[in-house]
Short mmCIF file of C-alpha atoms in Angstrom, two decimals:
data_model
loop_
_atom_site.label_atom_id
_atom_site.label_comp_id
_atom_site.label_asym_id
_atom_site.label_seq_id
_atom_site.Cartn_x
_atom_site.Cartn_y
_atom_site.Cartn_z
CA MET A 1 76.18 34.64 61.90
CA ASN A 2 77.44 37.32 64.28
CA PHE A 3 77.80 41.08 63.71
CA LEU A 4 81.40 40.92 62.45
CA GLU A 5 80.57 38.10 60.05
CA LEU A 6 77.59 40.04 58.69
CA ILE A 7 79.82 43.06 58.13
CA ASN A 8 82.34 40.97 56.27
CA GLN A 9 79.60 39.50 54.08
CA CYS A 10 78.48 43.04 53.22
CA LEU A 11 82.08 44.00 52.40
CA LEU A 12 82.37 40.98 50.14
CA GLU A 13 79.15 41.83 48.26
CA LEU A 14 80.34 45.40 47.80
CA ASN A 15 83.79 44.29 46.59
CA TYR A 16 85.52 45.86 49.58
CA ARG A 17 88.36 44.30 51.52
CA GLN A 18 87.20 42.15 54.43
CA VAL A 19 88.55 42.58 57.95
CA ASN A 20 89.91 40.22 60.57
CA SER A 21 88.79 42.11 63.68
CA PHE A 22 86.38 44.79 64.83
CA THR A 23 89.24 47.23 65.41
CA GLU A 24 89.85 47.44 61.66
CA LEU A 25 86.41 48.94 61.02
CA VAL A 26 87.53 52.55 60.98
CA LYS A 27 86.57 53.82 57.53
CA ASN A 28 83.44 55.81 56.79
CA ASP A 29 82.07 52.94 54.67
CA HIS A 30 82.59 50.58 57.61
CA LYS A 31 80.61 52.91 59.89
CA LYS A 32 77.83 53.18 57.30
CA ILE A 33 77.58 49.42 57.00
CA LYS A 34 77.35 49.02 60.78
CA ALA A 35 74.65 51.65 61.02
CA VAL A 36 72.59 50.34 58.11
CA LEU A 37 72.78 46.75 59.36
CA ASN A 38 71.15 47.93 62.58
CA ILE A 39 68.47 49.89 60.68
CA ILE A 40 67.61 46.92 58.44
CA ASN A 41 67.59 44.52 61.39
CA LYS A 42 65.16 46.68 63.36
CA GLU A 43 62.94 47.34 60.35
CA ILE A 44 62.53 43.64 59.58
CA CYS A 45 61.76 42.85 63.22
CA ASN A 46 59.06 45.54 63.28
CA ILE A 47 57.24 44.90 59.99
CA GLU A 48 55.49 41.71 61.14
CA GLY A 49 54.25 39.99 64.28
CA TRP A 50 57.03 37.42 64.17
CA ASN A 51 56.74 34.30 66.32
CA PHE A 52 60.46 34.51 67.19
CA LEU A 53 59.86 37.82 68.93
CA ILE A 54 57.00 36.69 71.18
CA ARG A 55 57.83 36.81 74.89
CA ARG A 56 55.94 36.25 78.13
CA LYS A 57 56.10 38.24 81.38
CA THR A 58 54.33 38.09 84.73
CA LEU A 59 53.46 41.27 86.68
CA THR A 60 51.83 41.78 90.10
CA LEU A 61 49.04 44.27 90.71
CA PRO A 62 48.64 44.95 94.46
CA ALA A 63 45.16 45.20 95.97
CA ASN A 64 43.50 48.63 95.72
CA ILE A 65 46.24 49.86 93.37
CA THR A 66 45.31 50.89 89.82
CA GLU A 67 48.72 51.87 88.41
CA ILE A 68 51.97 49.93 88.12
CA ASN A 69 55.21 50.56 86.24
CA ASN A 70 55.14 49.30 82.68
CA THR A 71 58.15 46.99 82.54
CA VAL A 72 57.00 45.25 79.37
CA GLU A 73 59.80 45.80 76.82
CA GLY A 74 57.71 45.76 73.68
CA ARG A 75 54.19 45.74 72.22
CA ILE A 76 51.54 43.95 74.23
CA LEU A 77 49.70 41.24 72.31
CA TYR A 78 47.58 39.74 75.11
CA LEU A 79 47.11 40.73 78.72
CA LEU A 80 45.29 38.31 81.04
CA ILE A 81 44.15 38.45 84.66
CA ASP A 82 42.60 35.38 86.27
CA GLY A 83 42.68 33.70 82.87
CA GLU A 84 40.53 36.39 81.26
CA GLN A 85 41.77 38.58 78.43
CA TYR A 86 41.79 42.34 79.05
CA ASN A 87 41.25 44.76 76.17
CA PHE A 88 43.31 47.90 75.63
CA CYS A 89 41.44 51.20 76.11
CA GLN A 90 42.89 54.32 74.49
CA ASP A 91 41.04 56.68 76.86
CA VAL A 92 42.80 56.94 80.24
CA GLU A 93 40.14 59.14 81.89
CA PRO A 94 37.96 56.29 83.22
CA PHE A 95 41.00 54.76 84.92
CA LEU A 96 41.95 58.04 86.58
CA THR A 97 38.41 58.50 87.91
CA ASN A 98 37.90 54.89 89.02
CA ASN A 99 35.28 54.33 86.32
CA ALA A 100 37.18 51.85 84.18
CA LYS A 101 35.13 49.14 82.48
CA PRO A 102 35.74 45.53 83.56
CA ARG A 103 38.45 43.61 81.71
CA THR A 104 40.15 46.71 80.27
CA PHE A 105 43.57 48.31 80.74
CA SER A 106 45.35 51.40 79.49
CA VAL A 107 48.74 53.09 79.39
CA LEU A 108 49.80 56.53 80.63
CA TYR A 109 53.43 57.42 80.07
CA ASP A 110 55.34 54.54 81.70
CA GLN A 111 52.40 53.27 83.76
CA LEU A 112 49.90 50.47 83.11
CA LEU A 113 46.39 51.36 84.30
CA PHE A 114 43.80 48.88 85.56
CA PRO A 115 40.44 48.77 87.35
CA LYS A 116 40.72 48.57 91.13
CA PHE A 117 40.72 45.12 92.76
CA ASP A 118 40.29 44.32 96.43
CA GLU A 119 42.94 41.61 96.27
CA ASN A 120 46.37 41.10 94.72
CA LYS A 121 46.27 40.08 91.05
CA THR A 122 48.81 38.30 88.85
CA ILE A 123 49.00 39.71 85.33
CA ASP A 124 50.11 37.49 82.46
CA VAL A 125 51.47 39.46 79.50
CA ILE A 126 52.23 38.07 76.05
CA TYR A 127 54.16 40.61 73.97
CA TYR A 128 56.42 41.25 71.02
CA THR A 129 59.84 42.27 72.31
CA LYS A 130 61.26 45.57 71.13
CA ASN A 131 64.71 43.98 71.16
CA SER A 132 66.20 42.63 67.93
CA VAL A 133 69.62 41.44 69.15
CA VAL A 134 71.08 39.00 71.66
CA ASP A 135 74.63 39.21 73.02
CA SER A 136 77.08 36.38 73.75
CA ASN A 137 75.67 36.05 77.29
CA GLY A 138 72.11 35.53 76.01
CA VAL A 139 70.98 39.02 77.05
CA GLU A 140 68.60 40.65 74.56
CA LYS A 141 69.05 44.26 73.51
CA GLU A 142 68.09 46.65 70.70
CA ASP A 143 71.31 47.22 68.74
CA LEU A 144 74.16 45.26 67.17
CA GLU A 145 77.22 46.66 68.93
CA ASN A 146 79.83 43.99 69.59
CA PRO A 147 81.40 41.57 67.10
CA THR A 148 79.77 38.55 68.72
CA ASP A 149 76.25 40.01 68.88
CA LEU A 150 73.57 38.08 67.02
CA THR A 151 70.33 39.19 65.42
CA LEU A 152 67.10 37.62 66.72
CA ILE A 153 66.11 36.92 63.12
CA PRO A 154 66.67 33.18 62.66
CA MET A 155 69.26 31.77 60.31
CA PRO A 156 69.59 31.19 57.44
CA PHE A 157 67.14 34.01 56.66
CA ALA A 158 69.07 36.61 58.68
CA GLN A 159 72.19 36.53 56.53
CA GLN A 160 70.37 36.94 53.24
CA LEU A 161 68.00 39.61 54.53
CA LEU A 162 70.54 41.73 56.39
CA VAL A 163 73.39 41.52 53.88
CA TYR A 164 71.34 42.17 50.72
CA GLY A 165 69.10 44.68 52.50
CA THR A 166 72.16 46.61 53.67
CA CYS A 167 73.72 46.61 50.20
CA LEU A 168 70.45 47.87 48.70
CA ARG A 169 70.21 50.67 51.24
CA LEU A 170 73.85 51.68 50.90
CA LYS A 171 73.92 51.85 47.12
CA GLY A 172 70.28 52.72 46.44
CA ASN A 173 70.89 52.90 42.73
CA PRO A 174 68.79 50.70 40.42
CA GLN A 175 71.48 51.09 37.78
CA HIS A 176 74.06 49.33 39.96
CA ILE A 177 75.19 46.10 38.32
CA ARG A 178 74.10 43.95 41.29
CA PHE A 179 71.02 45.93 42.36
CA SER A 180 68.45 43.60 40.73
CA TYR A 181 70.20 40.55 42.21
CA TRP A 182 70.13 42.08 45.72
CA VAL A 183 66.43 42.92 45.37
CA SER A 184 65.48 39.41 44.24
CA MET A 185 67.52 37.73 46.98
CA TYR A 186 66.12 40.04 49.65
CA LYS A 187 62.52 39.42 48.55
CA GLU A 188 63.12 35.68 48.42
CA ALA A 189 64.55 35.65 51.95
CA LEU A 190 61.66 37.74 53.29
CA LEU A 191 59.07 35.41 51.77
CA ASN A 192 60.92 32.38 53.16
CA LEU A 193 61.07 33.97 56.61
CA LYS A 194 57.29 34.58 56.52
CA SER A 195 56.47 31.07 55.35
CA LYS A 196 59.00 28.89 57.16
CA THR A 197 58.88 30.46 60.62
CA CYS A 198 55.12 29.89 61.02
CA ILE A 199 54.40 27.30 63.71
CA TYR A 200 50.89 26.60 62.41
CA ALA A 201 51.10 24.90 59.02
CA LYS A 202 48.04 26.65 57.58
CA ASP A 203 49.21 30.07 58.69
CA THR A 204 51.45 30.74 55.68
CA PRO A 205 51.61 33.51 53.07
CA GLN A 206 49.50 32.94 50.00
CA ILE A 207 49.80 34.39 46.53
CA GLN A 208 46.49 35.14 44.81
CA LEU A 209 46.17 35.90 41.12
CA PHE A 210 43.28 37.97 39.80
CA ARG A 211 42.19 38.50 36.22
CA GLY A 212 41.48 42.03 35.21
#
């Protein structure tokens, strides 16, 4: 379901008139829906380490160089050199003084910092992308902007999460006649997303009950 279709679903839930094209979205309520859809989409993508956001990238570290541009567009999950995992170090001082511990890396502004090697190294990075949208050409980006843009959240979970989440955020009134329904549908979709997008069968959410 693309951006325009999501907007129309929100309009339907809110009992507003739906539109036929993006050019009709000129009212303040239309602008609010577009903005909130983006907020909800980003929030959902950032609350968990979703499998559908995992990406892989290869970098090159030249010999005797300890800093390279950080071109990883997201949060690093694993960083490997020569098949060995490197651990993140918060303190940058050892890297700036050539005293970094083996198998560690750090970040300073837009630079990745490493120990010095006497030969070129290939860096394998597994990361969670910061993007939450893909356009009609398959290019990932951060925001829903064009009518054909798609969220990276897989269907059918995306529709239920984004539409009901947007309605909840827009109205924000528990006394609204459909508020409880939106809450229940949103929670159901979020639980389904967590359980049904896991690749490993045993890695699923569990509900535990405790007696007081």
